[in-house]
Amino acid sequence: MRCRYKAISPYCWIFLYFFILILALAGCSPKVPEVSENSGTLQPTASSESSPQANTPTGEKKSPIVIPAKEQQVNYIETGDLKEIKKHGTIRFVNLTGAAENLLPRDGVVSLRHFELGNKLADQLKLEAKWIKAPTPDKAVEMLIAGEADVIAYNLTVTDARKKIIDFSVPMRQSRLQLVTGPSGPDISDPSKLNDVELIVPQGSANIEAAQQLIAKYPDAKLSVREFVIHGNRDGLIDMLNMKNNRVAILENFSAEDLRNYRDDLRLGAYVSEMQNIAWGMRKDTKRLNSTVDNFITRNLVKAQEERITDWKGIKKSGVIRLLTYNGPTTYFIWKGLLMGFDYELAKAFADKHKLQLQIIVVPYEESLADWLRAGRGDFAGSELNITPSYEPKGMVFTKPYVESAEQIISSKNKPPIEKIQDLSGRKLTLRAYSSFIDTAKILRDAGIDVEVQVAPPDMSQSQIFSLISDGLIDATISNSGRAKIEASVQPNLVLGTLLGDPQPQGWLVLRQNWHLLKNLNKFIEGYRKTAKYKKQYAAYFEPNKRFMQRVSTRIIPGENLSPYDDLVKESAYKYDFDWRMIVAQMWQESNFNPKAVSPVGAQGLMQVMPATAEEMGFPPPLFEPERAIKAGVKYMDWVRDRFNPSLPTVNKLWFTLASYNAGYGHLLDAQRLAKQLGLDPNVWFDNVEVAMLKLAQPQYFKRARYGYVRGSEPVQYVRNISNLYKAYVEMMSDDASVAVPLQKAPSISYCSPLHTPEGVIQQIPNYSAP
């Protein structure tokens, strides 16, 4: 059929009309490609057979979800300078731990951690920070050169070989390589004394060159070298040293000192290198980026202060302010890789306000904060200190109160309750050493109450006292009411008793002569307490999460969906080889199936993923859209699971993964190490590693743990709750044969917790508050 302008037939008009209509529809309804989180490349959309929308009750297909542009820019190749990097809207940092840091700073400027510095640089550049994990330093260099990362934000040793292939920033610190061994290891006072020794070095590090030089220098010493894959866990290297008495590690001296801060099973020996620079790495020919990073590091680097007693002018001149505190649940701790704590967050806000770097100094539990302050080891001190005049004769004064808390009796449900002060007659109070509760108890006793007062050993924490009461080993104690409520919500054997008067003010302790610092702290506290941020932080640390406190019954009806999001869960669970019913049980525990859920510490969505973790998984927050939240959570579960030894039994690996998801991978590593020391099986969760996790709330154990304090009752209860609900799902909900994607076979009942599950009804405690 031919159409001519002079005589257009009706058939031509019809043909042209439909042709234009098709073009219009095509232009208005483009297909949105789906982004693969693994590769970052564009993939075709799922077919109707595998799409969760295919099984909707109405059979109607939902509109495709548009993936945010910044999420599409997770994995890409870029080898250009800063101008080209900015076009992607992100800056990619690579190190050996990813976004999670591998150490609780016990005596350091916390804002100088690579994670904080990298995020601060990204904010300055108005870019999104993306953190990538590399297995070794050499692999990080390869990724940088290949354009898979933009900056190596790590303690990278500057060597001549590396300088030929990448550029370095200004030095962040200097170090020397040092010999390290166990208590029964060889003499390491001089390299010439090494004989028949196996040298252990981190894989892919510059330390290998030092080991090879020793072998060449002492050919008759029978030296050999073995590389150890760190994976952010230097404790494993020290454990490896202690397996044989002829092993010696070669480590940077600052790493060795960090290890010695909390481990007493290693000895430091001779240096085996000259002073070396430690810096960040960037690609060659990125002069603008290099200059920007150099200027940024130069402005932010400060020298940690030694013992000093100085005034506000001296503090400002140094650029550092030092907080003395204890590692504990309301003061300062690490949780899921983030530094947290009420005292820490307030002190950090004060330091930021005055453009100071905050140095945290963790005081041993067996020593007094006041003694350290008087010795000039810090500028101010705080850790649940009630404001009393007892410090004034020692030359110290308190700031204005930053919180008020009533003192409260707490005892065990297996003993008569203490509902009024008179009920204390004939009872015994065990009190934390150095605490103001000792004075309160003595006042009660002097007032005629027949109560026995016992001061706990100096190394016993308040958390340990709570645990001993819960176990029925001691009678009762006094605690701040907020802390008592949190503990009672986690340990059901604890019972809250009578309040001992009105709420008592708590403050920070300052030397009397440092009046200018005191004035600035008081001004800050007055203003900060009026902010919404303060109220949110107070709720996170002193008010139990309402969702945690309520006991919600979930009825399982065979044949019906377990959740409103079963199809989305099945898709992600199948992709990463998880049983979808376990993920649903976890999702119930995390959020009660509430996609808008936000925890007091900032976790978001159905799977309660922390914002930094979501960034690392390629899903920048917010995570309130169900599909993205589930994908981020399941992908993070898979990432954590892959960090464990492949030989670990599958079922226990699942429980370890859940515990790590809740508390952080580092605390799980600490618990495994402790379990082995206690004669328990480090590869079994129930009744083994979970026992060690509980003990990590006690100072005699957590002071020797890399990640320090953890309220172990949270991950323990978390795993037990999920395992019980998962068990019920497996028993009462068979796999749906109509689901297009194949599901893994349901595990047998023996895979679950030995705890009894009530038939038909499971009582769950959803979503944990701050530890």
Coordinates of N, CA and C in Angstrom, one line a residue, residues 17-166:
Y17 N -2.2 6.8 12.3 CA -2.8 7.0 13.7 C -2.2 6.0 14.7
F18 N -2.3 4.7 14.3 CA -1.8 3.7 15.2 C -0.2 3.7 15.4
F19 N 0.5 4.1 14.3 CA 1.9 4.3 14.4 C 2.3 5.4 15.4
I20 N 1.6 6.5 15.3 CA 1.9 7.6 16.2 C 1.5 7.3 17.7
L21 N 0.4 6.5 17.8 CA -0.1 6.1 19.1 C 1.0 5.2 19.8
I22 N 1.5 4.3 19.0 CA 2.5 3.3 19.6 C 3.8 4.1 20.0
L23 N 4.2 5.1 19.2 CA 5.4 5.8 19.5 C 5.1 6.6 20.8
A24 N 3.9 7.2 21.0 CA 3.6 8.0 22.2 C 3.6 7.1 23.4
L25 N 3.0 5.9 23.3 CA 3.0 5.0 24.4 C 4.4 4.6 24.8
A26 N 5.2 4.3 23.8 CA 6.6 3.8 24.1 C 7.4 4.9 24.8
G27 N 7.2 6.2 24.4 CA 7.9 7.3 25.0 C 7.5 7.6 26.4
C28 N 6.2 7.3 26.7 CA 5.7 7.6 28.1 C 5.9 6.5 29.1
S29 N 6.2 5.3 28.6 CA 6.3 4.1 29.5 C 7.6 3.3 29.3
P30 N 8.7 3.9 29.6 CA 10.0 3.2 29.4 C 10.1 2.1 30.5
K31 N 10.8 1.0 30.2 CA 11.0 0.0 31.1 C 12.2 0.4 32.0
V32 N 12.1 0.2 33.3 CA 13.1 0.6 34.2 C 14.0 -0.7 34.5
P33 N 15.3 -0.6 34.2 CA 16.1 -1.8 34.4 C 16.3 -2.0 35.9
E34 N 16.6 -3.2 36.4 CA 16.8 -3.5 37.8 C 18.3 -3.5 38.0
V35 N 18.7 -3.0 39.1 CA 20.2 -2.9 39.4 C 20.6 -4.1 40.3
S36 N 21.7 -4.7 39.9 CA 22.2 -5.8 40.6 C 23.1 -5.2 41.7
E37 N 22.9 -5.6 43.0 CA 23.8 -5.0 44.0 C 25.2 -5.6 44.0
N38 N 25.3 -6.8 43.4 CA 26.6 -7.4 43.4 C 27.6 -6.7 42.4
S39 N 27.1 -6.5 41.2 CA 27.9 -6.1 40.1 C 27.8 -4.6 39.9
G40 N 26.6 -4.0 40.2 CA 26.4 -2.6 39.9 C 26.0 -2.4 38.5
T41 N 26.0 -3.4 37.7 CA 25.7 -3.3 36.3 C 24.2 -3.4 36.1
L42 N 23.7 -2.9 35.0 CA 22.2 -3.0 34.7 C 21.9 -4.4 34.3
Q43 N 20.8 -5.0 34.8 CA 20.3 -6.3 34.5 C 18.9 -6.2 34.0
P44 N 18.4 -7.1 33.1 CA 17.0 -7.1 32.7 C 16.1 -7.3 33.9
T45 N 14.9 -6.8 33.8 CA 13.9 -7.0 34.9 C 13.5 -8.5 34.9
A46 N 13.1 -8.9 36.2 CA 12.8 -10.3 36.4 C 11.5 -10.6 35.6
S47 N 11.5 -11.9 35.1 CA 10.3 -12.4 34.4 C 9.2 -12.6 35.4
S48 N 7.9 -12.8 34.9 CA 6.8 -12.9 35.7 C 6.9 -14.2 36.6
E49 N 7.7 -15.1 36.1 CA 7.8 -16.4 36.9 C 8.5 -16.2 38.2
S50 N 9.5 -15.3 38.2 CA 10.3 -15.1 39.4 C 10.0 -13.8 40.1
S51 N 9.1 -13.0 39.6 CA 8.8 -11.7 40.2 C 7.8 -11.9 41.3
P52 N 8.1 -11.2 42.5 CA 7.1 -11.3 43.6 C 5.7 -10.7 43.2
Q53 N 5.7 -9.8 42.2 CA 4.4 -9.3 41.9 C 3.5 -10.3 41.2
A54 N 4.1 -11.4 40.7 CA 3.3 -12.3 39.9 C 2.4 -13.1 40.7
N55 N 2.6 -13.2 42.0 CA 1.7 -13.9 42.9 C 0.9 -13.1 43.8
T56 N 0.6 -11.8 43.4 CA -0.3 -11.0 44.2 C -1.7 -11.5 44.0
P57 N -2.6 -11.3 45.0 CA -3.9 -11.8 45.0 C -4.7 -11.4 43.8
T58 N -4.5 -10.2 43.3 CA -5.3 -9.8 42.1 C -4.7 -10.2 40.8
G59 N -3.4 -10.7 40.9 CA -2.7 -11.0 39.7 C -2.2 -9.9 38.9
E60 N -2.5 -8.7 39.4 CA -2.0 -7.5 38.7 C -0.6 -7.2 38.9
K61 N 0.1 -6.7 37.9 CA 1.6 -6.4 38.1 C 1.7 -5.0 38.6
K62 N 2.5 -4.8 39.6 CA 2.8 -3.5 40.2 C 3.7 -2.7 39.3
S63 N 3.7 -1.4 39.5 CA 4.7 -0.6 38.7 C 6.1 -0.9 39.1
P64 N 7.0 -0.9 38.2 CA 8.4 -1.1 38.6 C 8.9 0.0 39.5
I65 N 9.8 -0.4 40.4 CA 10.4 0.5 41.4 C 11.6 1.2 40.8
V66 N 11.6 2.5 40.8 CA 12.8 3.3 40.3 C 13.9 3.3 41.3
I67 N 15.1 2.8 40.9 CA 16.2 2.8 41.8 C 16.9 4.1 41.9
P68 N 17.1 4.7 43.1 CA 17.8 6.0 43.1 C 19.1 6.0 42.4
A69 N 19.4 7.2 41.8 CA 20.6 7.3 41.0 C 21.9 7.0 41.8
K70 N 21.9 7.4 43.1 CA 23.1 7.2 43.9 C 23.3 5.7 44.2
E71 N 22.2 4.9 44.2 CA 22.3 3.5 44.5 C 22.9 2.8 43.2
Q72 N 22.6 3.3 42.0 CA 23.2 2.7 40.8 C 24.7 2.9 40.8
Q73 N 25.2 3.9 41.5 CA 26.6 4.3 41.4 C 27.4 3.6 42.5
V74 N 27.1 2.4 42.8 CA 27.9 1.7 43.9 C 29.2 1.1 43.3
N75 N 29.1 0.4 42.3 CA 30.3 -0.2 41.7 C 30.5 0.3 40.3
Y76 N 31.6 0.9 40.0 CA 31.9 1.4 38.7 C 33.4 1.6 38.6
I77 N 33.9 1.8 37.4 CA 35.3 2.1 37.2 C 35.6 3.6 36.9
E78 N 36.5 4.1 37.7 CA 36.8 5.6 37.5 C 38.3 5.7 37.9
T79 N 39.0 6.2 36.9 CA 40.5 6.4 37.1 C 40.9 7.8 37.0
G80 N 39.9 8.7 37.0 CA 40.2 10.1 36.8 C 40.5 10.8 38.1
D81 N 40.6 12.1 38.0 CA 41.0 13.0 39.2 C 39.7 13.4 39.9
L82 N 39.8 14.3 40.8 CA 38.6 14.7 41.6 C 37.4 15.2 40.8
K83 N 37.7 15.9 39.8 CA 36.6 16.4 38.9 C 35.7 15.2 38.4
E84 N 36.4 14.2 37.9 CA 35.7 13.0 37.4 C 35.0 12.2 38.5
I85 N 35.7 12.2 39.6 CA 35.1 11.4 40.8 C 33.8 12.1 41.2
K86 N 33.8 13.4 41.2 CA 32.6 14.1 41.7 C 31.4 13.9 40.8
K87 N 31.6 13.5 39.5 CA 30.5 13.3 38.6 C 29.6 12.1 39.1
H88 N 30.2 11.2 39.8 CA 29.5 10.0 40.3 C 28.7 10.3 41.6
G89 N 29.0 11.4 42.2 CA 28.3 11.7 43.5 C 28.8 11.0 44.7
T90 N 29.8 10.1 44.5 CA 30.3 9.3 45.6 C 31.8 9.4 45.6
I91 N 32.4 9.1 46.8 CA 33.9 8.9 46.8 C 34.0 7.6 47.6
R92 N 34.8 6.7 47.0 CA 35.0 5.3 47.5 C 36.3 5.1 48.2
F93 N 36.1 4.7 49.5 CA 37.3 4.5 50.4 C 37.4 3.0 50.5
V94 N 38.6 2.5 50.4 CA 38.9 1.1 50.6 C 39.8 0.9 51.8
N95 N 39.5 -0.1 52.6 CA 40.4 -0.5 53.7 C 40.2 -2.0 54.0
L96 N 40.8 -2.5 55.1 CA 40.7 -3.9 55.4 C 39.5 -4.3 56.3
T97 N 38.7 -3.3 56.7 CA 37.6 -3.6 57.5 C 36.3 -3.1 57.0
G98 N 36.3 -2.4 55.9 CA 35.0 -1.8 55.4 C 34.6 -0.6 56.4
A99 N 33.3 -0.4 56.5 CA 32.8 0.7 57.4 C 33.0 0.4 58.8
A100 N 33.1 -0.9 59.2 CA 33.2 -1.3 60.6 C 34.7 -1.2 61.0
E101 N 34.9 -0.5 62.1 CA 36.3 -0.4 62.6 C 36.7 -1.6 63.4
N102 N 38.0 -1.9 63.5 CA 38.4 -3.1 64.0 C 39.0 -3.0 65.4
L103 N 38.6 -1.9 66.2 CA 39.2 -1.8 67.5 C 38.4 -0.7 68.3
L104 N 38.2 -1.0 69.6 CA 37.7 0.0 70.5 C 38.8 0.9 70.9
P105 N 38.8 2.2 70.6 CA 39.9 3.1 71.0 C 39.9 3.2 72.5
R106 N 40.9 2.8 73.2 CA 41.0 2.9 74.7 C 41.8 4.1 75.1
D107 N 42.6 4.7 74.2 CA 43.4 5.8 74.6 C 43.8 6.5 73.3
G108 N 42.8 7.1 72.6 CA 43.1 7.7 71.3 C 42.1 8.8 71.0
V109 N 42.4 9.6 70.0 CA 41.5 10.6 69.5 C 40.6 9.9 68.5
V110 N 39.3 9.8 69.0 CA 38.4 9.0 68.3 C 38.0 9.5 66.9
S111 N 38.1 10.8 66.7 CA 37.8 11.4 65.4 C 38.9 11.2 64.4
L112 N 40.0 10.6 64.8 CA 41.1 10.3 63.8 C 41.0 8.9 63.3
R113 N 39.9 8.1 63.6 CA 39.7 6.8 63.0 C 39.5 7.1 61.5
H114 N 39.9 6.1 60.7 CA 39.8 6.3 59.2 C 38.3 6.5 58.8
F115 N 37.4 5.8 59.5 CA 36.0 5.9 59.1 C 35.5 7.3 59.3
E116 N 35.8 7.9 60.5 CA 35.3 9.3 60.8 C 36.0 10.3 59.9
L117 N 37.3 10.1 59.6 CA 38.0 11.0 58.7 C 37.5 11.0 57.3
G118 N 37.2 9.8 56.8 CA 36.7 9.6 55.5 C 35.4 10.2 55.3
N119 N 34.5 10.0 56.2 CA 33.1 10.5 56.1 C 33.2 12.1 56.2
K120 N 34.1 12.6 57.0 CA 34.2 14.0 57.2 C 34.7 14.6 55.9
L121 N 35.7 14.0 55.2 CA 36.2 14.4 53.9 C 35.1 14.4 52.9
A122 N 34.3 13.3 52.9 CA 33.2 13.2 51.9 C 32.2 14.4 52.1
D123 N 31.8 14.7 53.4 CA 30.9 15.8 53.6 C 31.5 17.1 53.1
Q124 N 32.8 17.3 53.3 CA 33.4 18.5 52.9 C 33.3 18.6 51.3
L125 N 33.4 17.5 50.7 CA 33.4 17.5 49.2 C 31.9 17.4 48.7
K126 N 31.0 17.3 49.6 CA 29.5 17.1 49.2 C 29.3 15.9 48.4
L127 N 30.0 14.8 48.8 CA 29.8 13.5 48.2 C 29.4 12.5 49.2
E128 N 28.8 11.4 48.6 CA 28.4 10.2 49.5 C 29.7 9.4 49.7
A129 N 30.0 9.0 50.9 CA 31.1 8.1 51.2 C 30.7 6.7 51.1
K130 N 31.5 5.9 50.3 CA 31.2 4.5 50.1 C 32.5 3.8 50.6
W131 N 32.3 2.8 51.5 CA 33.4 2.0 52.1 C 33.4 0.6 51.5
I132 N 34.6 0.2 51.1 CA 34.8 -1.1 50.4 C 35.9 -1.8 51.2
K133 N 35.7 -3.1 51.4 CA 36.6 -3.9 52.1 C 37.5 -4.7 51.2
A134 N 38.8 -4.7 51.4 CA 39.8 -5.5 50.7 C 40.4 -6.5 51.6
P135 N 40.8 -7.7 51.1 CA 41.4 -8.7 52.0 C 42.8 -8.4 52.5
T136 N 43.6 -7.7 51.7 CA 44.9 -7.4 52.0 C 45.3 -6.0 51.5
P137 N 46.4 -5.4 52.1 CA 46.8 -4.0 51.6 C 47.1 -4.1 50.1
D138 N 47.8 -5.1 49.7 CA 48.2 -5.2 48.2 C 46.9 -5.3 47.4
K139 N 45.9 -6.0 47.8 CA 44.6 -6.0 47.0 C 44.0 -4.6 47.0
A140 N 44.1 -3.9 48.1 CA 43.5 -2.5 48.1 C 44.3 -1.7 47.1
V141 N 45.6 -1.8 47.0 CA 46.3 -1.1 46.0 C 45.9 -1.4 44.6
E142 N 45.7 -2.7 44.3 CA 45.2 -3.2 43.0 C 43.8 -2.6 42.7
M143 N 42.9 -2.5 43.7 CA 41.6 -2.0 43.4 C 41.7 -0.5 43.1
L144 N 42.6 0.2 43.8 CA 42.8 1.6 43.6 C 43.3 1.9 42.2
I145 N 44.3 1.2 41.7 CA 44.8 1.3 40.4 C 43.8 1.0 39.3
A146 N 43.0 0.0 39.6 CA 42.0 -0.4 38.6 C 40.8 0.5 38.5
G147 N 40.7 1.5 39.4 CA 39.6 2.4 39.3 C 38.4 1.9 40.1
E148 N 38.6 0.9 40.9 CA 37.4 0.4 41.7 C 37.3 1.1 43.1
A149 N 38.3 1.9 43.4 CA 38.2 2.8 44.6 C 39.0 4.0 44.3
D150 N 38.7 5.0 45.2 CA 39.4 6.3 44.9 C 40.5 6.7 46.0
V151 N 40.3 6.2 47.2 CA 41.3 6.5 48.2 C 41.5 5.2 49.1
I152 N 42.7 4.9 49.4 CA 43.0 3.8 50.4 C 43.0 4.5 51.8
A153 N 42.0 4.4 52.6 CA 41.9 5.0 53.9 C 42.2 4.0 54.9
Y154 N 43.5 3.8 55.1 CA 44.0 2.7 55.9 C 45.4 3.1 56.4
N155 N 45.9 2.4 57.4 CA 47.3 2.6 57.8 C 48.3 1.9 56.8
L156 N 48.4 2.6 55.7 CA 49.2 2.0 54.6 C 50.7 2.5 54.7
T157 N 51.6 1.5 54.8 CA 53.0 1.8 54.9 C 53.6 2.3 53.6
V158 N 54.3 3.4 53.6 CA 54.9 4.0 52.4 C 56.2 3.3 52.2
T159 N 56.2 2.6 51.0 CA 57.5 1.9 50.6 C 57.9 2.4 49.2
D160 N 59.2 2.2 48.9 CA 59.7 2.6 47.6 C 58.9 1.9 46.5
A161 N 58.6 0.6 46.7 CA 57.9 -0.2 45.6 C 56.5 0.4 45.4
R162 N 55.8 0.8 46.5 CA 54.4 1.3 46.3 C 54.5 2.7 45.7
K163 N 55.5 3.5 46.1 CA 55.6 4.8 45.6 C 55.7 4.9 44.0
K164 N 56.1 3.8 43.5 CA 56.3 3.7 42.0 C 54.9 3.5 41.3
I165 N 53.9 3.0 42.0 CA 52.7 2.7 41.4 C 51.5 3.5 41.9
I166 N 51.6 4.1 43.1 CA 50.5 5.0 43.6 C 51.1 6.2 44.3

